[in-house]
Structures are given as C-alpha cells and as structure tokens.
mmCIF file of C-alpha atoms (C1' of nucleotides) in Angstrom:
data_model
loop_
_atom_site.group_PDB
_atom_site.id
_atom_site.type_symbol
_atom_site.label_atom_id
_atom_site.label_comp_id
_atom_site.label_asym_id
_atom_site.label_seq_id
_atom_site.Cartn_x
_atom_site.Cartn_y
_atom_site.Cartn_z
ATOM 1 C CA MET A 1 82.552 103.987 114.918
ATOM 2 C CA ARG A 2 81.462 106.468 112.293
ATOM 3 C CA HIS A 3 84.816 108.106 111.522
ATOM 4 C CA PRO A 4 87.519 105.694 112.559
ATOM 5 C CA THR A 5 90.162 107.463 110.481
ATOM 6 C CA ARG A 6 89.430 110.847 112.012
ATOM 7 C CA HIS A 7 89.704 109.279 115.446
ATOM 8 C CA ALA A 8 93.030 107.669 114.579
ATOM 9 C CA ASP A 9 94.287 110.978 113.178
ATOM 10 C CA ALA A 10 93.268 112.759 116.363
ATOM 11 C CA LEU A 11 95.179 110.206 118.412
ATOM 12 C CA ASP A 12 98.212 110.772 116.193
ATOM 13 C CA GLN A 13 97.977 114.469 116.994
ATOM 14 C CA VAL A 14 97.690 113.758 120.696
ATOM 15 C CA LEU A 15 100.803 111.602 120.451
ATOM 16 C CA GLU A 16 102.623 114.377 118.599
ATOM 17 C CA LEU A 17 101.603 116.687 121.418
ATOM 18 C CA VAL A 18 103.051 114.266 123.961
ATOM 19 C CA VAL A 19 106.359 114.064 122.118
ATOM 20 C CA SER A 20 106.663 117.807 121.506
ATOM 21 C CA LEU A 21 105.693 118.727 125.022
ATOM 22 C CA ASN A 22 108.284 116.342 126.407
ATOM 23 C CA ALA A 23 110.913 117.760 124.088
ATOM 24 C CA ASP A 24 110.086 121.341 125.051
ATOM 25 C CA MET A 25 110.130 120.672 128.784
ATOM 26 C CA GLU A 26 113.263 118.565 128.621
ATOM 27 C CA GLN A 27 115.051 121.330 126.776
ATOM 28 C CA SER A 28 114.311 123.865 129.454
ATOM 29 C CA LEU A 29 115.138 121.400 132.248
ATOM 30 C CA THR A 30 118.516 120.741 130.646
ATOM 31 C CA ARG A 31 119.182 124.462 130.731
ATOM 32 C CA ASP A 32 118.576 124.353 134.485
ATOM 33 C CA GLY A 33 120.862 121.335 134.933
ATOM 34 C CA LEU A 34 118.006 118.931 135.652
ATOM 35 C CA THR A 35 116.685 115.711 134.192
ATOM 36 C CA THR A 36 113.000 114.852 133.952
ATOM 37 C CA SER A 37 113.110 112.432 136.879
ATOM 38 C CA ARG A 38 115.022 114.802 139.112
ATOM 39 C CA ALA A 39 112.622 117.600 138.191
ATOM 40 C CA HIS A 40 109.705 115.404 139.238
ATOM 41 C CA LEU A 41 111.352 114.974 142.609
ATOM 42 C CA MET A 42 111.909 118.737 142.896
ATOM 43 C CA TRP A 43 108.256 119.260 142.026
ATOM 44 C CA ALA A 44 107.121 116.847 144.727
ATOM 45 C CA LEU A 45 109.415 118.555 147.213
ATOM 46 C CA LEU A 46 108.039 121.964 146.295
ATOM 47 C CA HIS A 47 104.504 120.800 147.004
ATOM 48 C CA ARG A 48 105.256 118.837 150.169
ATOM 49 C CA GLY A 49 108.126 120.654 151.803
ATOM 50 C CA PRO A 50 111.054 118.737 153.346
ATOM 51 C CA SER A 51 110.237 115.024 153.018
ATOM 52 C CA THR A 52 111.643 111.630 153.868
ATOM 53 C CA GLN A 53 112.870 109.566 150.961
ATOM 54 C CA ARG A 54 110.189 107.034 151.734
ATOM 55 C CA ALA A 55 107.517 109.697 151.258
ATOM 56 C CA LEU A 56 109.115 110.780 147.986
ATOM 57 C CA ALA A 57 109.230 107.191 146.751
ATOM 58 C CA GLU A 58 105.500 106.912 147.297
ATOM 59 C CA ALA A 59 104.771 110.304 145.770
ATOM 60 C CA LEU A 60 106.766 109.454 142.656
ATOM 61 C CA GLN A 61 105.642 105.836 142.575
ATOM 62 C CA VAL A 62 109.174 104.509 142.308
ATOM 63 C CA SER A 63 111.361 102.256 144.443
ATOM 64 C CA ALA A 64 113.216 103.469 147.530
ATOM 65 C CA ARG A 65 116.461 102.568 145.798
ATOM 66 C CA ASN A 66 115.628 104.826 142.923
ATOM 67 C CA VAL A 67 115.003 107.767 145.243
ATOM 68 C CA THR A 68 118.425 107.222 146.800
ATOM 69 C CA GLY A 69 119.923 107.640 143.333
ATOM 70 C CA LEU A 70 117.867 110.684 142.402
ATOM 71 C CA VAL A 71 118.664 112.413 145.690
ATOM 72 C CA ASP A 72 122.363 111.536 145.265
ATOM 73 C CA GLY A 73 122.285 113.301 141.922
ATOM 74 C CA LEU A 74 120.481 116.358 143.270
ATOM 75 C CA VAL A 75 122.876 116.576 146.210
ATOM 76 C CA ASP A 76 125.893 116.364 143.887
ATOM 77 C CA THR A 77 124.522 119.167 141.724
ATOM 78 C CA GLY A 78 123.603 121.350 144.699
ATOM 79 C CA PHE A 79 119.811 121.391 144.540
ATOM 80 C CA VAL A 80 118.995 119.597 147.797
ATOM 81 C CA THR A 81 120.591 118.404 151.019
ATOM 82 C CA ARG A 82 119.880 115.478 153.325
ATOM 83 C CA GLU A 83 119.036 116.771 156.785
ATOM 84 C CA PRO A 84 118.604 114.589 159.851
ATOM 85 C CA HIS A 85 115.012 113.830 160.753
ATOM 86 C CA PRO A 86 114.326 115.363 164.178
ATOM 87 C CA ASP A 87 112.316 112.416 165.543
ATOM 88 C CA ASP A 88 113.582 109.386 163.632
ATOM 89 C CA ARG A 89 117.264 108.736 163.310
ATOM 90 C CA ARG A 90 116.739 106.232 160.509
ATOM 91 C CA ALA A 91 115.203 108.805 158.205
ATOM 92 C CA THR A 92 116.514 111.865 156.388
ATOM 93 C CA LEU A 93 114.645 114.968 155.360
ATOM 94 C CA VAL A 94 115.370 115.922 151.793
ATOM 95 C CA THR A 95 115.469 119.718 151.758
ATOM 96 C CA PHE A 96 116.027 122.402 149.118
ATOM 97 C CA THR A 97 119.205 124.418 149.091
ATOM 98 C CA ARG A 98 118.690 128.120 148.387
ATOM 99 C CA ARG A 99 119.549 127.469 144.774
ATOM 100 C CA GLY A 100 117.239 124.446 144.660
ATOM 101 C CA ALA A 101 114.318 126.467 145.977
ATOM 102 C CA ARG A 102 115.015 129.209 143.460
ATOM 103 C CA VAL A 103 115.106 126.776 140.545
ATOM 104 C CA ALA A 104 111.961 124.988 141.742
ATOM 105 C CA LYS A 105 110.087 128.274 141.742
ATOM 106 C CA ARG A 106 111.424 128.990 138.295
ATOM 107 C CA LEU A 107 110.052 125.641 137.132
ATOM 108 C CA GLN A 108 106.682 126.633 138.492
ATOM 109 C CA ALA A 109 106.823 129.997 136.750
ATOM 110 C CA GLY A 110 107.878 128.305 133.523
ATOM 111 C CA GLN A 111 104.871 126.032 133.766
ATOM 112 C CA ARG A 112 102.550 129.031 134.021
ATOM 113 C CA GLN A 113 104.272 130.683 131.073
ATOM 114 C CA LEU A 114 103.859 127.536 129.038
ATOM 115 C CA ALA A 115 100.142 127.497 129.842
ATOM 116 C CA GLU A 116 99.868 131.088 128.629
ATOM 117 C CA LEU A 117 101.855 130.317 125.505
ATOM 118 C CA LEU A 118 99.610 127.383 124.637
ATOM 119 C CA PHE A 119 96.226 128.799 125.592
ATOM 120 C CA GLY A 120 96.613 132.553 126.014
ATOM 121 C CA ARG A 121 95.800 133.418 122.432
ATOM 122 C CA MET A 122 92.940 130.993 121.963
ATOM 123 C CA SER A 123 89.421 132.380 121.828
ATOM 124 C CA ASP A 124 87.241 131.591 124.831
ATOM 125 C CA ARG A 125 85.088 129.345 122.681
ATOM 126 C CA ARG A 126 88.042 127.430 121.337
ATOM 127 C CA PHE A 127 89.536 127.011 124.763
ATOM 128 C CA ALA A 128 86.256 125.852 126.265
ATOM 129 C CA GLY A 129 85.794 123.296 123.490
ATOM 130 C CA PHE A 130 89.251 121.933 123.958
ATOM 131 C CA VAL A 131 88.933 121.656 127.732
ATOM 132 C CA ALA A 132 85.566 119.915 127.451
ATOM 133 C CA GLY A 133 86.928 117.278 125.083
ATOM 134 C CA LEU A 134 90.072 116.900 127.143
ATOM 135 C CA GLY A 135 87.951 116.223 130.198
ATOM 136 C CA ASP A 136 86.088 113.452 128.404
ATOM 137 C CA VAL A 137 89.293 111.858 127.190
ATOM 138 C CA LEU A 138 90.823 111.979 130.638
ATOM 139 C CA THR A 139 87.764 110.448 132.257
ATOM 140 C CA THR A 140 87.775 107.577 129.783
ATOM 141 C CA LEU A 141 91.478 107.014 130.216
ATOM 142 C CA ARG A 142 91.298 107.079 134.019
ATOM 143 C CA ARG A 143 88.511 104.527 133.948
ATOM 144 C CA GLU A 144 90.497 102.316 131.585
ATOM 145 C CA LEU A 145 93.609 102.397 133.749
ATOM 146 C CA GLU A 146 91.587 101.652 136.838
ATOM 147 C CA ALA A 147 89.869 98.681 135.193
ATOM 148 C CA ASP A 148 93.254 97.423 134.054
ATOM 149 C CA ALA A 149 94.658 97.787 137.553
ATOM 150 C CA GLN A 150 91.774 95.703 138.887
ATOM 151 C CA LYS A 151 92.542 92.893 136.459
ATOM 152 C CA ARG A 152 96.197 92.608 137.460
ATOM 153 C CA PRO A 153 96.432 93.691 141.103
ATOM 154 C CA SER A 154 99.965 94.779 141.951
ATOM 155 C CA MET B 1 95.806 136.676 130.129
ATOM 156 C CA ARG B 2 92.254 136.787 131.347
ATOM 157 C CA HIS B 3 92.050 133.397 133.086
ATOM 158 C CA PRO B 4 95.577 132.396 133.954
ATOM 159 C CA THR B 5 94.440 129.833 136.507
ATOM 160 C CA ARG B 6 92.135 128.097 134.063
ATOM 161 C CA HIS B 7 94.995 127.947 131.595
ATOM 162 C CA ALA B 8 97.298 126.446 134.203
ATOM 163 C CA ASP B 9 94.611 123.929 135.149
ATOM 164 C CA ALA B 10 94.177 122.958 131.521
ATOM 165 C CA LEU B 11 97.918 122.396 131.204
ATOM 166 C CA ASP B 12 97.791 120.230 134.324
ATOM 167 C CA GLN B 13 95.147 118.125 132.623
ATOM 168 C CA VAL B 14 97.209 117.867 129.475
ATOM 169 C CA LEU B 15 100.139 116.696 131.581
ATOM 170 C CA GLU B 16 97.948 114.125 133.305
ATOM 171 C CA LEU B 17 96.909 112.944 129.865
ATOM 172 C CA VAL B 18 100.557 112.575 128.890
ATOM 173 C CA VAL B 19 101.336 110.530 131.990
ATOM 174 C CA SER B 20 98.249 108.322 131.754
ATOM 175 C CA LEU B 21 98.653 107.703 128.061
ATOM 176 C CA ASN B 22 102.258 106.680 128.592
ATOM 177 C CA ALA B 23 101.244 104.374 131.420
ATOM 178 C CA ASP B 24 98.500 102.765 129.371
ATOM 179 C CA MET B 25 100.671 102.190 126.319
ATOM 180 C CA GLU B 26 103.613 100.964 128.341
ATOM 181 C CA GLN B 27 101.384 98.451 130.084
ATOM 182 C CA SER B 28 100.227 96.927 126.851
ATOM 183 C CA LEU B 29 103.747 96.976 125.391
ATOM 184 C CA THR B 30 105.012 95.086 128.427
ATOM 185 C CA ARG B 31 102.386 92.447 127.788
ATOM 186 C CA ASP B 32 103.869 92.037 124.305
ATOM 187 C CA GLY B 33 107.422 91.820 125.655
ATOM 188 C CA LEU B 34 108.418 95.249 124.330
ATOM 189 C CA THR B 35 109.767 98.483 125.740
ATOM 190 C CA THR B 36 108.773 101.923 124.490
ATOM 191 C CA SER B 37 112.009 102.446 122.564
ATOM 192 C CA ARG B 38 111.911 99.032 120.974
ATOM 193 C CA ALA B 39 108.277 99.562 120.020
ATOM 194 C CA HIS B 40 109.247 102.830 118.313
ATOM 195 C CA LEU B 41 111.745 100.907 116.257
ATOM 196 C CA MET B 42 109.118 98.276 115.390
ATOM 197 C CA TRP B 43 106.793 101.070 114.377
ATOM 198 C CA ALA B 44 109.405 102.620 112.086
ATOM 199 C CA LEU B 45 110.094 99.211 110.581
ATOM 200 C CA LEU B 46 106.417 98.614 109.962
ATOM 201 C CA HIS B 47 106.139 101.861 108.038
ATOM 202 C CA ARG B 48 109.395 101.560 106.094
ATOM 203 C CA GLY B 49 109.884 97.860 105.565
ATOM 204 C CA PRO B 50 113.333 96.235 105.981
ATOM 205 C CA SER B 51 115.760 99.055 106.766
ATOM 206 C CA THR B 52 119.422 99.647 107.453
ATOM 207 C CA GLN B 53 120.313 100.590 110.992
ATOM 208 C CA ARG B 54 121.523 103.932 109.703
ATOM 209 C CA ALA B 55 118.073 104.672 108.302
ATOM 210 C CA LEU B 56 116.463 103.641 111.587
ATOM 211 C CA ALA B 57 118.835 105.888 113.543
ATOM 212 C CA GLU B 58 117.708 108.836 111.462
ATOM 213 C CA ALA B 59 114.046 107.905 111.661
ATOM 214 C CA LEU B 60 114.199 107.599 115.452
ATOM 215 C CA GLN B 61 116.567 110.558 115.865
ATOM 216 C CA VAL B 62 118.990 108.577 118.004
ATOM 217 C CA SER B 63 122.636 107.586 117.674
ATOM 218 C CA ALA B 64 123.795 104.661 115.550
ATOM 219 C CA ARG B 65 125.130 103.057 118.699
ATOM 220 C CA ASN B 66 121.745 103.165 120.272
ATOM 221 C CA VAL B 67 120.157 101.417 117.310
ATOM 222 C CA THR B 68 122.725 98.631 117.637
ATOM 223 C CA GLY B 69 121.517 98.114 121.203
ATOM 224 C CA LEU B 70 117.825 98.256 120.370
ATOM 225 C CA VAL B 71 118.232 95.816 117.494
ATOM 226 C CA ASP B 72 120.305 93.515 119.735
ATOM 227 C CA GLY B 73 117.409 93.436 122.155
ATOM 228 C CA LEU B 74 114.816 92.797 119.476
ATOM 229 C CA VAL B 75 116.943 90.023 117.965
ATOM 230 C CA ASP B 76 117.389 88.386 121.381
ATOM 231 C CA THR B 77 113.643 88.448 121.971
ATOM 232 C CA GLY B 78 112.836 87.160 118.504
ATOM 233 C CA PHE B 79 111.113 90.166 116.920
ATOM 234 C CA VAL B 80 113.602 90.963 114.158
ATOM 235 C CA THR B 81 116.640 89.549 112.388
ATOM 236 C CA ARG B 82 119.654 91.156 110.758
ATOM 237 C CA GLU B 83 119.767 90.176 107.087
ATOM 238 C CA PRO B 84 122.664 90.968 104.750
ATOM 239 C CA HIS B 85 122.120 93.978 102.516
ATOM 240 C CA PRO B 86 122.093 92.771 98.913
ATOM 241 C CA ASP B 87 124.196 95.642 97.496
ATOM 242 C CA ASP B 88 126.316 96.816 100.413
ATOM 243 C CA ARG B 89 128.212 94.344 102.503
ATOM 244 C CA ARG B 90 128.777 96.879 105.267
ATOM 245 C CA ALA B 91 125.079 97.268 105.946
ATOM 246 C CA THR B 92 122.414 95.022 107.421
ATOM 247 C CA LEU B 93 118.705 95.026 106.728
ATOM 248 C CA VAL B 94 116.713 94.847 109.932
ATOM 249 C CA THR B 95 113.734 92.632 109.096
ATOM 250 C CA PHE B 96 110.700 91.376 111.028
ATOM 251 C CA THR B 97 110.450 87.759 112.019
ATOM 252 C CA ARG B 98 106.998 86.253 111.529
ATOM 253 C CA ARG B 99 106.300 86.887 115.182
ATOM 254 C CA GLY B 100 107.653 90.427 114.946
ATOM 255 C CA ALA B 101 105.386 91.241 112.018
ATOM 256 C CA ARG B 102 102.416 89.798 113.858
ATOM 257 C CA VAL B 103 103.098 91.849 116.982
ATOM 258 C CA ALA B 104 103.706 95.013 114.955
ATOM 259 C CA LYS B 105 100.312 94.637 113.326
ATOM 260 C CA ARG B 106 98.804 94.060 116.735
ATOM 261 C CA LEU B 107 100.370 97.336 117.909
ATOM 262 C CA GLN B 108 98.750 99.086 114.988
ATOM 263 C CA ALA B 109 95.394 97.517 115.756
ATOM 264 C CA GLY B 110 95.774 98.455 119.428
ATOM 265 C CA GLN B 111 96.394 102.044 118.408
ATOM 266 C CA ARG B 112 93.151 102.115 116.433
ATOM 267 C CA GLN B 113 91.292 100.555 119.339
ATOM 268 C CA LEU B 114 92.696 103.165 121.682
ATOM 269 C CA ALA B 115 91.501 105.912 119.340
ATOM 270 C CA GLU B 116 88.018 104.399 119.387
ATOM 271 C CA LEU B 117 88.103 104.039 123.149
ATOM 272 C CA LEU B 118 89.058 107.680 123.615
ATOM 273 C CA PHE B 119 86.920 109.309 120.939
ATOM 274 C CA GLY B 120 84.328 106.773 119.851
ATOM 275 C CA ARG B 121 81.718 107.808 122.356
ATOM 276 C CA MET B 122 82.191 111.556 122.096
ATOM 277 C CA SER B 123 79.538 113.570 120.298
ATOM 278 C CA ASP B 124 80.574 115.003 116.945
ATOM 279 C CA ARG B 125 80.449 118.492 118.389
ATOM 280 C CA ARG B 126 82.615 117.575 121.323
ATOM 281 C CA PHE B 127 85.108 115.793 119.135
ATOM 282 C CA ALA B 128 85.290 118.672 116.672
ATOM 283 C CA GLY B 129 85.854 121.155 119.482
ATOM 284 C CA PHE B 130 88.634 119.079 120.938
ATOM 285 C CA VAL B 131 90.394 118.573 117.619
ATOM 286 C CA ALA B 132 90.188 122.281 116.795
ATOM 287 C CA GLY B 133 91.787 123.260 120.094
ATOM 288 C CA LEU B 134 94.357 120.513 119.804
ATOM 289 C CA GLY B 135 95.335 121.810 116.382
ATOM 290 C CA ASP B 136 95.919 125.293 117.788
ATOM 291 C CA VAL B 137 97.995 123.960 120.635
ATOM 292 C CA LEU B 138 100.113 121.857 118.304
ATOM 293 C CA THR B 139 100.703 124.750 115.932
ATOM 294 C CA THR B 140 101.865 126.960 118.769
ATOM 295 C CA LEU B 141 104.099 124.256 120.163
ATOM 296 C CA ARG B 142 105.657 123.434 116.796
ATOM 297 C CA ARG B 143 106.419 127.095 116.246
ATOM 298 C CA GLU B 144 107.976 127.359 119.701
ATOM 299 C CA LEU B 145 110.212 124.323 119.198
ATOM 300 C CA GLU B 146 111.307 125.612 115.822
ATOM 301 C CA ALA B 147 112.167 129.033 117.218
ATOM 302 C CA ASP B 148 114.128 127.353 119.991
ATOM 303 C CA ALA B 149 115.986 125.186 117.500
ATOM 304 C CA GLN B 150 116.993 128.349 115.600
ATOM 305 C CA LYS B 151 118.462 129.886 118.716
ATOM 306 C CA ARG B 152 120.682 126.907 119.535
ATOM 307 C CA PRO B 153 121.523 125.234 116.215
ATOM 308 C CA SER B 154 122.558 121.615 116.774
ATOM 309 C "C1'" DT C 1 109.518 92.584 164.192
ATOM 310 C "C1'" DA C 2 108.902 96.394 161.094
ATOM 311 C "C1'" DT C 3 110.758 100.368 158.785
ATOM 312 C "C1'" DT C 4 114.403 103.616 156.574
ATOM 313 C "C1'" DG C 5 117.787 103.943 153.681
ATOM 314 C "C1'" DT C 6 122.046 101.892 151.534
ATOM 315 C "C1'" DT C 7 124.931 98.356 149.157
ATOM 316 C "C1'" DA C 8 125.032 94.831 145.612
ATOM 317 C "C1'" DT C 9 123.612 93.546 141.232
ATOM 318 C "C1'" DA C 10 121.408 93.894 136.819
ATOM 319 C "C1'" DC C 11 118.900 95.691 132.743
ATOM 320 C "C1'" DT C 12 117.518 99.468 129.522
ATOM 321 C "C1'" DC C 13 118.248 103.758 127.109
ATOM 322 C "C1'" DT C 14 121.218 107.147 125.859
ATOM 323 C "C1'" DA C 15 125.715 109.411 124.170
ATOM 324 C "C1'" DT C 16 130.648 110.109 122.208
ATOM 325 C "C1'" DA C 17 134.861 108.287 120.429
ATOM 326 C "C1'" DA C 18 137.772 104.877 118.442
ATOM 327 C "C1'" DC C 19 137.922 101.133 115.349
ATOM 328 C "C1'" DT C 20 136.825 97.462 111.456
ATOM 329 C "C1'" DA C 21 135.152 96.337 107.219
ATOM 330 C "C1'" DT C 22 133.611 97.954 103.146
ATOM 331 C "C1'" DA C 23 132.523 101.563 99.503
ATOM 332 C "C1'" DT D 1 138.283 109.426 102.122
ATOM 333 C "C1'" DA D 2 133.628 108.419 103.583
ATOM 334 C "C1'" DT D 3 130.129 105.336 105.409
ATOM 335 C "C1'" DA D 4 127.837 101.232 108.215
ATOM 336 C "C1'" DG D 5 128.052 99.165 112.194
ATOM 337 C "C1'" DT D 6 130.503 97.474 116.469
ATOM 338 C "C1'" DT D 7 133.460 97.812 120.631
ATOM 339 C "C1'" DA D 8 134.765 100.602 124.524
ATOM 340 C "C1'" DT D 9 133.316 103.542 127.961
ATOM 341 C "C1'" DA D 10 130.166 106.305 130.640
ATOM 342 C "C1'" DG D 11 126.031 108.210 132.885
ATOM 343 C "C1'" DA D 12 121.041 108.169 134.003
ATOM 344 C "C1'" DG D 13 116.831 105.729 135.371
ATOM 345 C "C1'" DT D 14 114.742 101.689 136.861
ATOM 346 C "C1'" DA D 15 114.112 97.270 139.657
ATOM 347 C "C1'" DT D 16 114.748 93.404 143.351
ATOM 348 C "C1'" DA D 17 117.143 91.486 147.193
ATOM 349 C "C1'" DA D 18 120.149 91.534 151.137
ATOM 350 C "C1'" DC D 19 121.636 94.234 154.918
ATOM 351 C "C1'" DA D 20 122.527 97.907 158.699
ATOM 352 C "C1'" DA D 21 120.720 100.997 161.874
ATOM 353 C "C1'" DT D 22 116.883 102.342 164.266
ATOM 354 C "C1'" DA D 23 111.987 102.122 165.895
#
DNA sequence: TATTGTTATACTCTATAACTATA
DNA sequence: TATAGTTATAGAGTATAACAATA
C-alpha cells in the first residue's frame, strides 16, 4: 500500500471511463432506435443465430419474463420476429428481420470503429502497457467475483 | 490500423471490466440496502453536504422529478431526511441521518479498498503503464463525447 | 412431471408537463 | 415572473409467482 492515493485516483479514472463509455454507446444505440438491454439481446442473437427465449434468458442472465418484454419491444420496433420452433411447439425462435440483421452488423462495425478510435493512435508500447495492466485488473476482479459467488451461492 | 483484432480484443476486455466492476459494486451496494442511483445521490451528498434537490438534480444530471423519487426512497429506508431550508421555504435540504452518514463513509472506504484490491499488488511499472494508457483512452473519449455534444446541442 | 413462454403484480429509474407554494 | 418541488402520467428494465400449452 505504497501509493494509496494514486491507486484511488486510478480507480476514479476507470470509473470515469465506465461512465463515458456507457454514455457514448448509449448515444449511438439511441440513434439506431435501441436501448442498452435490447442491444445486448441483439448482440447475443448475432452470435448465436435464431434462439429460443429460454436460451436468450440464460445468455443474458436475466429472467424469462424479462426476455418476453425485451423481445416484445424488438418485435414492435421491427428488429426481430418470433418464429415457430420446428421441433417444439412450446418454444419460439427469435429471429432477425432484414433490418434487424443490418443494424446488428452495424453495431458490430461500430464496435470495431470504437476500438480503432480508442487505441488506433496509441504507440505500440503504450498499448502493450495498457493491455498488460488491464489483464491484471481483470484477473483480480474475476477472482474476487468468483470468491464472492462462493460465499453466497445463488 | 496495424492490429485491428488486438484493438477489438482490448475493447472486449475493457467492456468485460465495465460489466464486472458494475456487478461487484452493485453486489456490495445491495448488501447496504442501496441501489446504484441512490448510491450516486449519497455520494453527491457526501461531497457537498446538505443540499437542495435542485442542486442534486444538477450534480447527478437527472430531472428534478427523478430526484424526488430517489430522495423518497432514501427517506423510506432511513438514509436521509428532508430538512427545511433556513432561507427559502420552497426548498428542502436533503441531509444524512446518522445511519446514512455511516453508510456513506463505508462506501468511501469500500472504494479505497477496491482500489487497493485492483492495483495494490501490481508492480510500479505495470501500474504506470496501465495509468498512462488509461489516460490516453480517456482523453480520446472525452474529446469524442464533446465533439458529439457539439453536433447535437441539447 | 418438467419445461416454455405468458399473464399478473410490483418495484426502480427515467422523462415531460401541469401545478402549488414561495421568491 | 421565475424557481423548488410535487402530482400526474408514461415507458423501460427488472423480478417472482401462478398458469397454459406442450413435452
């Protein structure tokens, strides 16, 4: 604990990063007619292809009820449809519309652009230093969350 | 744009950091009987001392109506009280209860502990490298948000 | 019996607009 | 006339519990 203030200041900067990054992404999602939660669902759908709501609930770590609401919203705004599941008449397959697929790919492209904006002009040394530290922080944080999950099993 | 994939991977890690940090902080807030938004208000109150709701609305960048709701919640759960403003009978001074002040200080202490957890065991070199990169990223992001704010003036 | 998704209900955060009391 | 805060209203995200249809 040699420089507690510097550590606290660094955390403040990380928290500013969190806030600003959220603000930036939310702004561009709003332009596309999406909310953060709905965009997460779109993202999951992009990576998994047509999925049951149950699968999406697990992917997003939210309740089945919540997925019903998110899909309702995305259906109303024309991003996805509910298609019958071929083998299971209880289930539906949430599927992109043409527009939904187009917007999802745009989200992906926007993500890459953001990465270039943030890191593209950094020197290799600077970038490497940042990534190394980031890795350490993430490892510590993952371990902490895991330990905490052990203590209070869901 | 020499290593676009590495940049995208780094952004993925930053986003994981955002998610994990939120999860970790929310967990400990829940233990204290607080939500994220209410904790932000507590934080503002800790730094400003007894404040009018108007001042809190500006500090938190939310609507006056929203502050009414947040303060309602914090009053119900015993963290703050509404005291009459000495000079202006329209206004109230949102003020910590003893318990509220205690919890707010615990939040502050928890923040410092988190900083130590994340950075305390990093080598000086590693820490310096991370902070340098973080500074660059923040500068870029601030500039971007400002430019965006220019384009669509609120 | 177990699973998928919906209805019913409730709480939190957020916003705008109209209104009350005071300045 | 302007300001501080509340009421009225609305929409989004979140949860649990009860239920229908299907497996």
